[in-house]
mmCIF file of N, CA and C in Angstrom:
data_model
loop_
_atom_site.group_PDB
_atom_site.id
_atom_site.type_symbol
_atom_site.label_atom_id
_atom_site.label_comp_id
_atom_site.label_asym_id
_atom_site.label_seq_id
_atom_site.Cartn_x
_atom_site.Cartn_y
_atom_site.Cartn_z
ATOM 1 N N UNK X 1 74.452 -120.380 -57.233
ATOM 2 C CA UNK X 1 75.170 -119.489 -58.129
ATOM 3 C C UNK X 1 74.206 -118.462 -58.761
ATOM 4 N N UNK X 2 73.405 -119.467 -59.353
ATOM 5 C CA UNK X 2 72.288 -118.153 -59.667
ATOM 6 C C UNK X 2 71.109 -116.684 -59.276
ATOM 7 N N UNK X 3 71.371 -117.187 -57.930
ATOM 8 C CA UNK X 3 70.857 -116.622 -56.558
ATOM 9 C C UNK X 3 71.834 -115.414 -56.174
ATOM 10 N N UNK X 4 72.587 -116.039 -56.176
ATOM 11 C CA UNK X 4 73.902 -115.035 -55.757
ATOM 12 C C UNK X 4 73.911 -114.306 -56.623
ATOM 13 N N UNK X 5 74.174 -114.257 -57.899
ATOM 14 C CA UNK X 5 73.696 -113.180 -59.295
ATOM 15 C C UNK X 5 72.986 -112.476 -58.981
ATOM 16 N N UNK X 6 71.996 -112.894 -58.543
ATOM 17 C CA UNK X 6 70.289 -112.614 -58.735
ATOM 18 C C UNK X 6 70.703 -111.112 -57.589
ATOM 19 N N UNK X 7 70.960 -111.990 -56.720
ATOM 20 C CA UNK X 7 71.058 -110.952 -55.005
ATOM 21 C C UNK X 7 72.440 -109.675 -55.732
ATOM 22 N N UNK X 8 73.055 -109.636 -56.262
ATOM 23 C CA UNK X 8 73.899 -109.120 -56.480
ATOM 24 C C UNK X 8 73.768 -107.821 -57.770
ATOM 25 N N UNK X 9 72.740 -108.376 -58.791
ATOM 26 C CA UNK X 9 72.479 -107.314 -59.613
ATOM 27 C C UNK X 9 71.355 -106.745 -59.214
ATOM 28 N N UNK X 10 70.534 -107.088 -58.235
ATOM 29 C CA UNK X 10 69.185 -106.538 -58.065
ATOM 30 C C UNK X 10 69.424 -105.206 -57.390
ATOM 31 N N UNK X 11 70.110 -104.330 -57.183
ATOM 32 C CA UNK X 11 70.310 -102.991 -56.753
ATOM 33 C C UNK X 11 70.026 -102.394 -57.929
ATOM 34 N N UNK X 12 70.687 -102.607 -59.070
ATOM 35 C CA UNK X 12 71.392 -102.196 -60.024
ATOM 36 C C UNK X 12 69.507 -102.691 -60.980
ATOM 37 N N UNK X 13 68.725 -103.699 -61.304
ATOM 38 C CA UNK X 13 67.943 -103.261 -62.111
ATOM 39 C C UNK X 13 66.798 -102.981 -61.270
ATOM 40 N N UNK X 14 66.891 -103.510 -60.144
ATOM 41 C CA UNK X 14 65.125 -103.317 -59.229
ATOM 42 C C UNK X 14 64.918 -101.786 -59.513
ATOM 43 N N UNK X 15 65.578 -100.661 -59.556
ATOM 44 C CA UNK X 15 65.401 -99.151 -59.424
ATOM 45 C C UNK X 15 64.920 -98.765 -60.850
ATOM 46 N N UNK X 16 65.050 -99.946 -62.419
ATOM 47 C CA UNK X 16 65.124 -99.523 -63.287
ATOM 48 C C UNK X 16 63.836 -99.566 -63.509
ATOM 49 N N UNK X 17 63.235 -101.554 -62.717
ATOM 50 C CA UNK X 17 61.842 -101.963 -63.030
ATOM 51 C C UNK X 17 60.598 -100.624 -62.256
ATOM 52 N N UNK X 18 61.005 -100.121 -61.458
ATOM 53 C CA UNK X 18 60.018 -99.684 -60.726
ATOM 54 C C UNK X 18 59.889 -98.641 -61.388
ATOM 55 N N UNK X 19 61.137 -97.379 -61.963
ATOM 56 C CA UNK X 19 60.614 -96.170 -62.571
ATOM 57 C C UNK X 19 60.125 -96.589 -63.846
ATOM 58 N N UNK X 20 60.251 -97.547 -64.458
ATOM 59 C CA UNK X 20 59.564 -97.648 -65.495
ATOM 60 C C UNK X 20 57.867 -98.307 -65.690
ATOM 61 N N UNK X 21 57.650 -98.887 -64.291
ATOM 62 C CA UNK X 21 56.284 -99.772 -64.027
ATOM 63 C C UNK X 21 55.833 -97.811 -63.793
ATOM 64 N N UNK X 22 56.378 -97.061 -62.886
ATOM 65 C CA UNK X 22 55.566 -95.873 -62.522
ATOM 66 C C UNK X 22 55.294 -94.940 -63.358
ATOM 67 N N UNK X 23 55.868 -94.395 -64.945
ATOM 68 C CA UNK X 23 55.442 -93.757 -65.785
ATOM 69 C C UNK X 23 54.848 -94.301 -66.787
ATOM 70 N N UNK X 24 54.734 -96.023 -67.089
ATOM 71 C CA UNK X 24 53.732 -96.363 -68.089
ATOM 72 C C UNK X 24 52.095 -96.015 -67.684
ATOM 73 N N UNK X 25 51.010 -95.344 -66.614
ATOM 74 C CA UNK X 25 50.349 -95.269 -66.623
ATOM 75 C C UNK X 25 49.973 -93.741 -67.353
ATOM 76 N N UNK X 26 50.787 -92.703 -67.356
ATOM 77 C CA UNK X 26 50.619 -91.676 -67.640
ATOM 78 C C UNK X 26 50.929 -91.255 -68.783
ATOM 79 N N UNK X 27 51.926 -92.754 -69.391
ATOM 80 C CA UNK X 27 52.028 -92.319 -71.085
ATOM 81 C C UNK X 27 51.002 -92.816 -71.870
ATOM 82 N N UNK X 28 50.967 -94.163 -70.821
ATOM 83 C CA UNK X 28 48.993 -94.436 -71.544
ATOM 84 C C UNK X 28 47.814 -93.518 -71.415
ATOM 85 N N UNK X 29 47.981 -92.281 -70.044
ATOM 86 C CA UNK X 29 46.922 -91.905 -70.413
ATOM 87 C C UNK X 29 47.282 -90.673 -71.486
ATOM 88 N N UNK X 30 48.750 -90.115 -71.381
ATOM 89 C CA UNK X 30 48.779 -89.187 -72.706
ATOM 90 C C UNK X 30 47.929 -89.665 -74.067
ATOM 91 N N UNK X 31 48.918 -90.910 -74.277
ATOM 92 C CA UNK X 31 48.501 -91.937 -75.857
ATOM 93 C C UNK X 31 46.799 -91.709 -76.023
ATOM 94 N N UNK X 32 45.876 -92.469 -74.395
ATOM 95 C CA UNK X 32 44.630 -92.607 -74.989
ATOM 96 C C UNK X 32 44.208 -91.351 -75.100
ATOM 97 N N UNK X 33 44.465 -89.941 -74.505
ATOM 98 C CA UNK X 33 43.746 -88.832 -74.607
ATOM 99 C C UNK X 33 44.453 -88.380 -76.356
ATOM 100 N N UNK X 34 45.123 -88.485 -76.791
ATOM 101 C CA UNK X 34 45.895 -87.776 -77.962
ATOM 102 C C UNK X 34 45.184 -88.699 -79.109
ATOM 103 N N UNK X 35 44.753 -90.250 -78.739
ATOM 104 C CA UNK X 35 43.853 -90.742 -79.679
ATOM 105 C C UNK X 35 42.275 -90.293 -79.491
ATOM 106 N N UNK X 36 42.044 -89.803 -78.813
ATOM 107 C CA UNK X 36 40.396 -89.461 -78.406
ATOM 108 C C UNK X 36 40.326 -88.096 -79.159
ATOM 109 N N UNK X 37 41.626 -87.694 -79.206
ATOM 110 C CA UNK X 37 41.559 -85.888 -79.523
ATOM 111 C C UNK X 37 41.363 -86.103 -81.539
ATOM 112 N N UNK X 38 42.470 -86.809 -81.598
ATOM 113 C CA UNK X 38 42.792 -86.960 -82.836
ATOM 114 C C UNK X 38 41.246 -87.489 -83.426
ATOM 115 N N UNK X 39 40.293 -88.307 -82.431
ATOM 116 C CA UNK X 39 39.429 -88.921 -83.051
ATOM 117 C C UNK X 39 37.936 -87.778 -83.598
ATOM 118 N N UNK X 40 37.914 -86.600 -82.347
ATOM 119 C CA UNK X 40 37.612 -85.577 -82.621
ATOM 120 C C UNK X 40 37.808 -84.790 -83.370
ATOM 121 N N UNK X 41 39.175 -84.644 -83.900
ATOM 122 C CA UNK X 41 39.371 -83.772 -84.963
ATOM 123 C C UNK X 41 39.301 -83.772 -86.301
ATOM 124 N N UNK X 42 39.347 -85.281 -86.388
ATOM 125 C CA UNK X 42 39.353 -86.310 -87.436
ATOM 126 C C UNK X 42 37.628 -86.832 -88.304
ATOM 127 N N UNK X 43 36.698 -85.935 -87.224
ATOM 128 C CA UNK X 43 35.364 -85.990 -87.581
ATOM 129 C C UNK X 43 34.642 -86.862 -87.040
ATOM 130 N N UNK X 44 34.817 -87.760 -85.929
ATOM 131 C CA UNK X 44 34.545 -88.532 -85.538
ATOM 132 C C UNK X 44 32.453 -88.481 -84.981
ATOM 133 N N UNK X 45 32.578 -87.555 -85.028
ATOM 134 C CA UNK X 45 30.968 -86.985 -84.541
ATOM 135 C C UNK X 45 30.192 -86.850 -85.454
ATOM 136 N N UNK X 46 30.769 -86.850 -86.816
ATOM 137 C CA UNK X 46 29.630 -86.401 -87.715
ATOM 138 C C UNK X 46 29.257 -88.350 -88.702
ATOM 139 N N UNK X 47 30.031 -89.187 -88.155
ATOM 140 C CA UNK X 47 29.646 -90.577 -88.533
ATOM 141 C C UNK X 47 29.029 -91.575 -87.116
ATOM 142 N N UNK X 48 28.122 -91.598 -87.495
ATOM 143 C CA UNK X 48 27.368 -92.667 -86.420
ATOM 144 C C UNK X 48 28.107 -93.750 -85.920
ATOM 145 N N UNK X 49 28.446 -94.669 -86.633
ATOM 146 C CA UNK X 49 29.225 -95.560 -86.186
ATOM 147 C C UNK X 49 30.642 -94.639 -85.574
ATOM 148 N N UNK X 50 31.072 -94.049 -86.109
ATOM 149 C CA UNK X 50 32.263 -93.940 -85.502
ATOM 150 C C UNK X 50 31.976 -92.476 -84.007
ATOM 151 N N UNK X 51 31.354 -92.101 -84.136
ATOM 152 C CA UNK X 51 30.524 -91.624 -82.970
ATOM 153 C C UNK X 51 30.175 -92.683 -81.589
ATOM 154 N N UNK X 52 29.896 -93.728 -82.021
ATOM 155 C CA UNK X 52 29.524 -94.872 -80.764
ATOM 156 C C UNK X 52 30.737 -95.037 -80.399
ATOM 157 N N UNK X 53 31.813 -95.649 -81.119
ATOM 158 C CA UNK X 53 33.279 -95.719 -80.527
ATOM 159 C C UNK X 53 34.181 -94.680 -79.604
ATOM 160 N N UNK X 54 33.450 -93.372 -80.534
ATOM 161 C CA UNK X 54 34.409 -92.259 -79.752
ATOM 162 C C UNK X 54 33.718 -91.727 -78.373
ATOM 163 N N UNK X 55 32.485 -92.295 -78.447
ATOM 164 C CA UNK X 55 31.737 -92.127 -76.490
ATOM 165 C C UNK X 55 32.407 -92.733 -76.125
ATOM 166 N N UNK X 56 32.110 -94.615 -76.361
ATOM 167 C CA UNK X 56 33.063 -95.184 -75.734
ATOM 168 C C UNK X 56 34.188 -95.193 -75.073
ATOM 169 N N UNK X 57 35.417 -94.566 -76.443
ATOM 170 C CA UNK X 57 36.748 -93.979 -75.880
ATOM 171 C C UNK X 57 36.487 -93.107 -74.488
ATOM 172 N N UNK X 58 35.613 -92.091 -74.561
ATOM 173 C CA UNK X 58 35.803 -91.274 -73.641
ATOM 174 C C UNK X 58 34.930 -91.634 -72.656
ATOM 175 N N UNK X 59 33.942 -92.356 -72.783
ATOM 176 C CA UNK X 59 33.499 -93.353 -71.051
ATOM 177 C C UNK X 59 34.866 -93.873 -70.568
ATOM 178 N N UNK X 60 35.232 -95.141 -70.930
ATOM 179 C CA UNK X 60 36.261 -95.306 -70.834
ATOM 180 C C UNK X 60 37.331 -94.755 -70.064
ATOM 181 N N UNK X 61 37.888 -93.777 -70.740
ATOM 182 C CA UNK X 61 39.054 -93.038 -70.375
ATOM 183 C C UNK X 61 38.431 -91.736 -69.192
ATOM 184 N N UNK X 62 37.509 -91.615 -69.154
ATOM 185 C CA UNK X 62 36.940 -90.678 -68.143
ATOM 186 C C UNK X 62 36.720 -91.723 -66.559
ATOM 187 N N UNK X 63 36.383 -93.123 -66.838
ATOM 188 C CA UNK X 63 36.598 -94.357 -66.090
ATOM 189 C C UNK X 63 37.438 -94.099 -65.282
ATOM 190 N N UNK X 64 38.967 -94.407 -66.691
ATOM 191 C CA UNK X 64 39.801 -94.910 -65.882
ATOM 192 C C UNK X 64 40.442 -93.619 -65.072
ATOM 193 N N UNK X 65 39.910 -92.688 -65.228
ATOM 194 C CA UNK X 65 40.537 -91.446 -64.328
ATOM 195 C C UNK X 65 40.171 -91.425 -63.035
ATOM 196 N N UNK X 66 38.958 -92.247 -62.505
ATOM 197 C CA UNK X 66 37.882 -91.603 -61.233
ATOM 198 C C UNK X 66 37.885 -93.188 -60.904
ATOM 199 N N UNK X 67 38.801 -94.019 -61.539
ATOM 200 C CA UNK X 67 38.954 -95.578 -60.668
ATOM 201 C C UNK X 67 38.795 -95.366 -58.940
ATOM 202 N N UNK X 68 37.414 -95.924 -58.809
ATOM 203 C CA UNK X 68 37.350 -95.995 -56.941
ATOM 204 C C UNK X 68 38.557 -96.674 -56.767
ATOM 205 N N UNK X 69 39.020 -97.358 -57.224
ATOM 206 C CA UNK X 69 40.730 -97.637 -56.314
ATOM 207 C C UNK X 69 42.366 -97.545 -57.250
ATOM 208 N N UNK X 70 42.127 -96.433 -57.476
ATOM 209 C CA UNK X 70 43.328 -96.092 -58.359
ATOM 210 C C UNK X 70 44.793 -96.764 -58.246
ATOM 211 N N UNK X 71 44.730 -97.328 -57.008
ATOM 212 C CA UNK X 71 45.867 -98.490 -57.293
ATOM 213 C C UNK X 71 45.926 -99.735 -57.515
ATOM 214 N N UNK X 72 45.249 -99.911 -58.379
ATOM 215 C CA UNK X 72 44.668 -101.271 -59.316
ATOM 216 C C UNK X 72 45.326 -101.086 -60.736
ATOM 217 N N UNK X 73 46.615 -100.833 -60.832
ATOM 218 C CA UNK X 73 47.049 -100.303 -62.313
ATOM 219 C C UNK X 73 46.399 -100.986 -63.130
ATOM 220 N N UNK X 74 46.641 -102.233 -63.317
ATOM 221 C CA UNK X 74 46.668 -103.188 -63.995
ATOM 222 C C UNK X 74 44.824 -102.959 -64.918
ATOM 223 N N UNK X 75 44.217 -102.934 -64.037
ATOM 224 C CA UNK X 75 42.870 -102.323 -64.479
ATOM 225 C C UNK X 75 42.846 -100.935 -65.210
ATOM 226 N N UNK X 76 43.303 -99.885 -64.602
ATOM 227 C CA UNK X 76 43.416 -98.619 -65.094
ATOM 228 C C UNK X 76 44.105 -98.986 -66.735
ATOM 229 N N UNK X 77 45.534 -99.552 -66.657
ATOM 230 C CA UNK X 77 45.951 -100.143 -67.805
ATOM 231 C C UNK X 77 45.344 -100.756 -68.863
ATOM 232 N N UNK X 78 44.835 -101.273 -68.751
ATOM 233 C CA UNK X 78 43.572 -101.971 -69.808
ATOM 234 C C UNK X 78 42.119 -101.210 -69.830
ATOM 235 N N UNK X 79 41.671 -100.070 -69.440
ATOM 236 C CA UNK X 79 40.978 -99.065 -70.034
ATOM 237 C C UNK X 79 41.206 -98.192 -70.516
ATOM 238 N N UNK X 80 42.922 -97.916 -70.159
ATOM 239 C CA UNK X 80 43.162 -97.088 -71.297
ATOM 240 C C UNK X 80 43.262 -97.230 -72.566
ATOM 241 N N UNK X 81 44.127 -98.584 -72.489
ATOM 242 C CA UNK X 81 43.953 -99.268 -73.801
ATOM 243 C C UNK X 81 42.984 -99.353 -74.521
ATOM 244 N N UNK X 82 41.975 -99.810 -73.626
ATOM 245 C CA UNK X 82 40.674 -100.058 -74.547
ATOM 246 C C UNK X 82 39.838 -98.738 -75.050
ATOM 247 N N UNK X 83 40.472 -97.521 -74.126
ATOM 248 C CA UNK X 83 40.332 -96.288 -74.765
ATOM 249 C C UNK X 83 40.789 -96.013 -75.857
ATOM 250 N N UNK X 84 42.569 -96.088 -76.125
ATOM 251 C CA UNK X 84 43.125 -96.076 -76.965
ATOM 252 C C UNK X 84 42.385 -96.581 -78.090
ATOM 253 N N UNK X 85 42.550 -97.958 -78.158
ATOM 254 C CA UNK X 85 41.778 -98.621 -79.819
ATOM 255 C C UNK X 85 40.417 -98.107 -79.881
ATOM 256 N N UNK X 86 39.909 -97.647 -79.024
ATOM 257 C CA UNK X 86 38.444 -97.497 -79.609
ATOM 258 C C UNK X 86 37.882 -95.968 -80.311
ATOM 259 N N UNK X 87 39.332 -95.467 -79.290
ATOM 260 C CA UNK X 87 39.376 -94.148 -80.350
ATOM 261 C C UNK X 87 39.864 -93.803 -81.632
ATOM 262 N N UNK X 88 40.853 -94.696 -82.135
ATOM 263 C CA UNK X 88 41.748 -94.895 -83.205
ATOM 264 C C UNK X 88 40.351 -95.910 -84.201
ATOM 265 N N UNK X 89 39.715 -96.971 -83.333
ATOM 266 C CA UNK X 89 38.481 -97.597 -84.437
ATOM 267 C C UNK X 89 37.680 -96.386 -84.750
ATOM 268 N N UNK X 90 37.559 -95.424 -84.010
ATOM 269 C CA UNK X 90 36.192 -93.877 -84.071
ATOM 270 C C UNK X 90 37.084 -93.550 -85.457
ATOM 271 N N UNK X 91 38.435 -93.117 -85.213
ATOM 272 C CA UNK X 91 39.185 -92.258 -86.489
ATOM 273 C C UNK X 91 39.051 -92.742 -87.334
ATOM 274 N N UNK X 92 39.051 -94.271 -87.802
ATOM 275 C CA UNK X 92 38.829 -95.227 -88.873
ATOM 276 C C UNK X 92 37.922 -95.496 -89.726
ATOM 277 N N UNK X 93 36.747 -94.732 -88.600
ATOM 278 C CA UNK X 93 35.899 -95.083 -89.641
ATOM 279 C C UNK X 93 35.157 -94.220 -89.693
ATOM 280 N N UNK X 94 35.483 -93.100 -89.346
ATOM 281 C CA UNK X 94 35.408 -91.233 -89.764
ATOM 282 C C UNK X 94 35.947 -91.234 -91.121
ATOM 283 N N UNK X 95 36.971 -91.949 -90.963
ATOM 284 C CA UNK X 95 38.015 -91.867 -92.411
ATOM 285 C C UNK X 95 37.204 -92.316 -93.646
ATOM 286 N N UNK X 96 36.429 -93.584 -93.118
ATOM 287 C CA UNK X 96 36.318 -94.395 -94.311
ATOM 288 C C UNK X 96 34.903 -94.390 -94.474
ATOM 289 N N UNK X 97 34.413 -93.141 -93.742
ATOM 290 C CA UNK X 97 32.732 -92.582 -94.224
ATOM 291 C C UNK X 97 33.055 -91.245 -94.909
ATOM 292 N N UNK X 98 34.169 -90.754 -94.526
ATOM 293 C CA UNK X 98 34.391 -89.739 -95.661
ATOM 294 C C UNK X 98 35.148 -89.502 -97.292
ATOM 295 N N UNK X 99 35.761 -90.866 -97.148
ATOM 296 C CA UNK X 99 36.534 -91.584 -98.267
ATOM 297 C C UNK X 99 34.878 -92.257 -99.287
ATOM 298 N N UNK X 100 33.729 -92.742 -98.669
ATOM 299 C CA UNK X 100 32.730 -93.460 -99.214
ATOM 300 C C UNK X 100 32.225 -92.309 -99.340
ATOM 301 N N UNK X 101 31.756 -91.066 -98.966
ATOM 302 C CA UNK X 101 30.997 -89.874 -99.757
ATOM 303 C C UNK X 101 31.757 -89.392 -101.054
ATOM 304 N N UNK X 102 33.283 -89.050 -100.718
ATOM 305 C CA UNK X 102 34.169 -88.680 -101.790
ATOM 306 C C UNK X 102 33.577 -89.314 -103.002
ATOM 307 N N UNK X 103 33.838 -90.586 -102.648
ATOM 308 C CA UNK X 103 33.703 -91.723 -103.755
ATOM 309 C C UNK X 103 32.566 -91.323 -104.756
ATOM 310 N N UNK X 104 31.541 -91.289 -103.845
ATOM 311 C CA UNK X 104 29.860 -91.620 -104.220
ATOM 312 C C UNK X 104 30.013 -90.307 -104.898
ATOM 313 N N UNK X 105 30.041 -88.984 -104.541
ATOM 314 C CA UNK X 105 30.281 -87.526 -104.916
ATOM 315 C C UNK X 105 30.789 -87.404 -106.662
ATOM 316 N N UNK X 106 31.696 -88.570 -106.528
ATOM 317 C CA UNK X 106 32.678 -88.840 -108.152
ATOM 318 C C UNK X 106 32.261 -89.435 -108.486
ATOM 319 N N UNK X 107 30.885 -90.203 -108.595
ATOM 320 C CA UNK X 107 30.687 -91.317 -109.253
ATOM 321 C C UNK X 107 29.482 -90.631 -109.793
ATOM 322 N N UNK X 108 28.444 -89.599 -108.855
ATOM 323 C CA UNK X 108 27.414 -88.793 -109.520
ATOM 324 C C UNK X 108 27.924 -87.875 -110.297
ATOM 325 N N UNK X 109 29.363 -87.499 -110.303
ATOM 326 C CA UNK X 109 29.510 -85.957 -111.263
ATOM 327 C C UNK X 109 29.914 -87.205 -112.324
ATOM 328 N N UNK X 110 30.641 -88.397 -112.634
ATOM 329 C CA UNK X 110 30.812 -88.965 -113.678
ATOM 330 C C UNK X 110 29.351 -89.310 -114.710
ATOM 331 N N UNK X 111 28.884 -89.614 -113.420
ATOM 332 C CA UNK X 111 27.248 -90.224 -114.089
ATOM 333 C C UNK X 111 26.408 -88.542 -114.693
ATOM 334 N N UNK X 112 26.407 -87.810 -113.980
ATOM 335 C CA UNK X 112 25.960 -86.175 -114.441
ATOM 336 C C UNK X 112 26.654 -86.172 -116.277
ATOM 337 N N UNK X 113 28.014 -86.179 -115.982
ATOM 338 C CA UNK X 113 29.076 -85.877 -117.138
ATOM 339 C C UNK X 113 28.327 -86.662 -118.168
ATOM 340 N N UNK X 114 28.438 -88.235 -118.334
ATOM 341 C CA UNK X 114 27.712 -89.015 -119.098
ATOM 342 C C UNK X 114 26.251 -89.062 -119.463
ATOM 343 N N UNK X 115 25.855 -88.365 -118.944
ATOM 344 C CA UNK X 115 24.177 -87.925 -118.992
ATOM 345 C C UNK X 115 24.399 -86.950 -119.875
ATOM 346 N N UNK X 116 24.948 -85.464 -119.670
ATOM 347 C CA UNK X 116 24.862 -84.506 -120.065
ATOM 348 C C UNK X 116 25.809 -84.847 -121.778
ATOM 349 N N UNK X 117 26.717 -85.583 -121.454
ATOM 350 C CA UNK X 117 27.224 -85.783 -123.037
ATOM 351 C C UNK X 117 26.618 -86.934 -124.254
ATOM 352 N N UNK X 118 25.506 -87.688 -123.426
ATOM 353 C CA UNK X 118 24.858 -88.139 -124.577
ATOM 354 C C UNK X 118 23.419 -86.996 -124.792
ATOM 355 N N UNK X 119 23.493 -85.901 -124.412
ATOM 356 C CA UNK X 119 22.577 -85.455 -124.834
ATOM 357 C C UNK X 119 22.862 -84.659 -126.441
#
């Protein structure tokens, strides 16, 4: 009974599984290039640490473009990914080296302020 189901709807989703197995590689590589970009724009070059991540991203994702056997999705798939997060870790902590200068920046004009008013 279940076979017979099986044989009977498979026209109807086999066409659905396949166009959808064939455009997840190219929305991953949109995603990881739009996080690599964002990670660039986001300052990613001017923090060391987050500079090592954003090579990474783009070893990576430059990788998975020139795969000697490009029909290995499954591989290609998981460098993009690992493109993805490593460009989004680059943005993170672009963020949170420029959030720690802010900081430090307000903490010398407070300390300036308090200097200059016990004089």
């Amino acid at each position: 009974m279940f076979l017979r189901r099986l044989l009977l709807t498979a026209p109807f989703w086999l066409p659905a599984a396949c166009a959808t197995a064939g455009t997840a590689p190219n929305e991953r590589m949109e995603s990881s290039s739009a996080a690599i970009l964002a990670a660039e724009n986001g300052g990613a070059a001017r923090s060391a640490d987050a500079d090592v991540y954003l090579k990474l991203a783009k070893d990576q994702f430059a990788y998975a473009q020139r795969l000697p056997n490009p029909n290995d999705k499954d591989r290609v798939d998981r460098l993009l990914r690992r493109a993805q997060v490593d460009a989004e870790l680059s943005l993170a902590l672009a963020h949170g080296e420029e959030q720690k200068t802010a900081a430090q920046a307000a903490i010398d004009k407070v300390t300036k302020f308090n200097r200059d008013a016990r004089r």
